[in-house]
Amino acid sequence: MNVLIIGSGGREHSIGNKLKSEGHKIYCAPGNGGIEAIAENVNLNISDFKSIVNYVKSNGIDLVVVGPEDPLINGITDYLQLNGIATFGPTKKAAMIEGSKAFSKDLMKKYNIPTANYQNFTNYDEALSYVENHSIPVVIKASGNAAGKGAVICNSLDEAKSTLKDMMINKVFGDAGKEVVVEEFMIGEEASIFAICSEENYVILPPAQDHKAIYDGDKGPNTGGMGSYAPAPVVSPELLKNIEEDIIKPTLKGMVSEGAPFSGLLFTGIMITKEGPKVVEFNCRFGDPETQVVLPQMDGDLGNLLLKSAKGELNSNGIINSKEGYSVCVVMASGGYPNSYEKGKLIRGVEKFDSNSVIHAGTKIEAGKFYTNGGRVLGVLGYGKTLLEAKKSAYNKVSSISFENSYTRLDISDKGIKRVEG
């Protein structure tokens, strides 16, 4: 099967890795320096849907897999499907489950899907008044797509007021902050659940845990993700079954009822509270960096599932088993990320490792050498029979790679190790 992957980051590199290992021919638009090792990079503007259609039809592409959320929210699946192209990813209407947090929260309320108590606001003064009478901490989210950085945990009233002003008045997230969601702060441990879906049919992949905050101990501002591991021990088989019954099934059924049937990858961020699992947020695509550890643990044929989803032929429900052992991904980021950072730094040592060990996220290649080209630069992978072994494997590789002002968290997977080993 000839597969075109849309995107240029670590998620797309990881999807390409898995599909290539299954014998498929991989193309990636636009790709990055590291993806070149496993795929043919294609210089296409991913916002130019007509050019993508022309390329697909001219090159015998059997399946298009859309990585990032922006083109999904903007309707790429609708456009490609109207042109007879099998496309993995939700329609524009279904992608609202990520594109509007207000929509997703209202969906959960309507269909009794467990989540934090909340209120939506489009008026700044009304939001401010609500926050002034809310308990602290409080969570404030830009309703629109803010590239994974639009949720702020406010630990004081002053911080909450400042956050509201930044989102709604100063527009730090642009139009994404025109509407905000103010919700209660949930206490618990987070997990990421991926389900490949076709309307009310689904297959759930091994659970993972992300590390969103920039600093060790989950301190500092949120990022796109500084590392991950799978399977996450916090999600027991019994808990995963509860998530399936109480969250995945009613969500997919609710989307059908709302006239927005969801086909593609439903990524559910879960908070495991004393009351049980609750939804933190939904995303309409594979998560990054969770994909980097979920797919190596997946005991199944990814290409077949993606194609069935794209064609509406996925007709069974269930949970895919995780392979034996664990996978850990440690992100090497540019100094200054998630704020301003410099690009173009020479990366040393990365050439020693193949795509099973290092996933390229923000890199470019010039004259055979790799340079930084983004905030999150590399995802370094480790594997082991135990989670501790997998962590050591990943950090040993990190120690062999360097670039100016690189930054990594040092505690990726520690929560899971503590849970497993005490």
CSV table of N, CA, C and O in Angstrom, one decimal, residues 116-121 126-140 154-158 160-161 164 181-186:
chain,number,residue,atom,x,y,z
A,116,ALA,N,-14.8,17.3,34.3
A,116,ALA,CA,-14.8,18.4,35.3
A,116,ALA,C,-16.0,19.3,35.1
A,116,ALA,O,-16.4,19.5,34.0
A,117,ASN,N,-16.6,19.8,36.2
A,117,ASN,CA,-17.6,20.8,36.2
A,117,ASN,C,-17.0,22.1,35.5
A,117,ASN,O,-15.8,22.4,35.7
A,118,TYR,N,-17.8,22.8,34.7
A,118,TYR,CA,-17.3,23.8,33.8
A,118,TYR,C,-18.3,24.9,33.5
A,118,TYR,O,-19.5,24.7,33.8
A,119,GLN,N,-17.9,26.0,32.9
A,119,GLN,CA,-18.8,27.0,32.3
A,119,GLN,C,-18.0,27.6,31.1
A,119,GLN,O,-16.8,27.8,31.2
A,120,ASN,N,-18.8,27.8,30.0
A,120,ASN,CA,-18.2,28.4,28.8
A,120,ASN,C,-18.5,29.9,28.8
A,120,ASN,O,-19.6,30.3,29.2
A,121,PHE,N,-17.6,30.7,28.3
A,121,PHE,CA,-17.8,32.2,28.2
A,121,PHE,C,-17.3,32.8,26.9
A,121,PHE,O,-16.2,32.4,26.4
A,126,GLU,N,-18.2,38.6,32.1
A,126,GLU,CA,-18.9,37.5,32.7
A,126,GLU,C,-18.0,36.4,33.2
A,126,GLU,O,-18.1,35.9,34.3
A,127,ALA,N,-16.9,36.2,32.4
A,127,ALA,CA,-15.9,35.2,32.8
A,127,ALA,C,-15.2,35.6,34.0
A,127,ALA,O,-14.9,34.8,34.9
A,128,LEU,N,-14.8,36.9,34.0
A,128,LEU,CA,-14.1,37.5,35.2
A,128,LEU,C,-14.9,37.4,36.5
A,128,LEU,O,-14.4,36.9,37.5
A,129,SER,N,-16.2,37.7,36.4
A,129,SER,CA,-17.0,37.6,37.6
A,129,SER,C,-17.1,36.1,38.1
A,129,SER,O,-17.1,35.9,39.3
A,130,TYR,N,-17.2,35.2,37.1
A,130,TYR,CA,-17.3,33.8,37.5
A,130,TYR,C,-16.1,33.3,38.2
A,130,TYR,O,-16.1,32.6,39.2
A,131,VAL,N,-14.9,33.7,37.6
A,131,VAL,CA,-13.6,33.3,38.2
A,131,VAL,C,-13.4,33.9,39.6
A,131,VAL,O,-12.9,33.2,40.5
A,132,GLU,N,-13.9,35.1,39.8
A,132,GLU,CA,-13.7,35.8,41.1
A,132,GLU,C,-14.5,35.0,42.2
A,132,GLU,O,-14.1,35.2,43.4
A,133,ASN,N,-15.5,34.3,41.8
A,133,ASN,CA,-16.2,33.5,42.8
A,133,ASN,C,-16.0,32.0,42.7
A,133,ASN,O,-16.7,31.2,43.4
A,134,HIS,N,-14.9,31.6,42.0
A,134,HIS,CA,-14.6,30.2,41.8
A,134,HIS,C,-13.5,29.8,42.8
A,134,HIS,O,-12.7,30.6,43.2
A,135,SER,N,-13.5,28.5,43.2
A,135,SER,CA,-12.5,28.0,44.1
A,135,SER,C,-11.1,28.0,43.3
A,135,SER,O,-11.1,27.9,42.1
A,136,ILE,N,-10.1,28.0,44.0
A,136,ILE,CA,-8.7,28.0,43.5
A,136,ILE,C,-8.0,26.7,44.0
A,136,ILE,O,-8.2,26.4,45.2
A,137,PRO,N,-7.3,26.0,43.1
A,137,PRO,CA,-6.9,26.3,41.7
A,137,PRO,C,-8.1,26.2,40.8
A,137,PRO,O,-9.1,25.5,41.1
A,138,VAL,N,-8.0,26.8,39.7
A,138,VAL,CA,-9.0,26.8,38.6
A,138,VAL,C,-8.3,26.6,37.3
A,138,VAL,O,-7.2,27.1,37.1
A,139,VAL,N,-9.0,25.9,36.4
A,139,VAL,CA,-8.4,25.7,35.1
A,139,VAL,C,-9.1,26.5,34.0
A,139,VAL,O,-10.3,26.6,34.0
A,140,ILE,N,-8.3,27.3,33.2
A,140,ILE,CA,-8.9,28.1,32.2
A,140,ILE,C,-8.3,27.6,30.8
A,140,ILE,O,-7.1,27.5,30.7
A,154,CYS,N,-4.5,27.7,37.1
A,154,CYS,CA,-4.2,28.9,37.8
A,154,CYS,C,-4.3,28.7,39.3
A,154,CYS,O,-5.3,28.2,39.8
A,155,ASN,N,-3.2,28.9,40.0
A,155,ASN,CA,-3.0,28.6,41.4
A,155,ASN,C,-3.3,29.8,42.3
A,155,ASN,O,-3.2,29.8,43.5
A,156,SER,N,-3.7,30.9,41.7
A,156,SER,CA,-4.1,32.1,42.5
A,156,SER,C,-5.2,32.9,41.7
A,156,SER,O,-5.3,32.7,40.5
A,157,LEU,N,-5.9,33.7,42.4
A,157,LEU,CA,-6.9,34.5,41.7
A,157,LEU,C,-6.3,35.5,40.8
A,157,LEU,O,-6.7,35.7,39.6
A,158,ASP,N,-5.1,36.1,41.2
A,158,ASP,CA,-4.4,37.0,40.3
A,158,ASP,C,-4.0,36.3,39.0
A,158,ASP,O,-4.1,36.9,37.9
A,160,ALA,N,-5.4,33.7,37.6
A,160,ALA,CA,-6.6,33.4,36.9
A,160,ALA,C,-7.1,34.7,36.1
A,160,ALA,O,-7.4,34.6,34.9
A,161,LYS,N,-7.1,35.8,36.8
A,161,LYS,CA,-7.4,37.1,36.1
A,161,LYS,C,-6.5,37.4,35.0
A,161,LYS,O,-6.9,37.8,33.9
A,164,LEU,N,-7.2,35.0,32.0
A,164,LEU,CA,-8.4,35.4,31.3
A,164,LEU,C,-8.1,36.6,30.4
A,164,LEU,O,-8.5,36.7,29.2
A,181,VAL,N,-13.2,28.2,28.4
A,181,VAL,CA,-13.8,27.2,29.3
A,181,VAL,C,-13.2,27.4,30.6
A,181,VAL,O,-11.9,27.3,30.7
A,182,VAL,N,-14.0,27.7,31.6
A,182,VAL,CA,-13.5,27.7,33.0
A,182,VAL,C,-14.0,26.5,33.7
A,182,VAL,O,-15.2,26.2,33.8
A,183,GLU,N,-13.0,25.7,34.3
A,183,GLU,CA,-13.5,24.4,34.9
A,183,GLU,C,-12.8,24.1,36.2
A,183,GLU,O,-11.7,24.7,36.5
A,184,GLU,N,-13.4,23.2,37.0
A,184,GLU,CA,-12.8,22.9,38.2
A,184,GLU,C,-11.4,22.2,38.0
A,184,GLU,O,-11.2,21.5,37.0
A,185,PHE,N,-10.6,22.3,39.0
A,185,PHE,CA,-9.3,21.6,38.9
A,185,PHE,C,-9.5,20.2,39.4
A,185,PHE,O,-10.0,20.0,40.6
A,186,MET,N,-9.1,19.2,38.6
A,186,MET,CA,-9.2,17.8,39.0
A,186,MET,C,-7.9,17.3,39.6
A,186,MET,O,-6.8,17.6,39.1
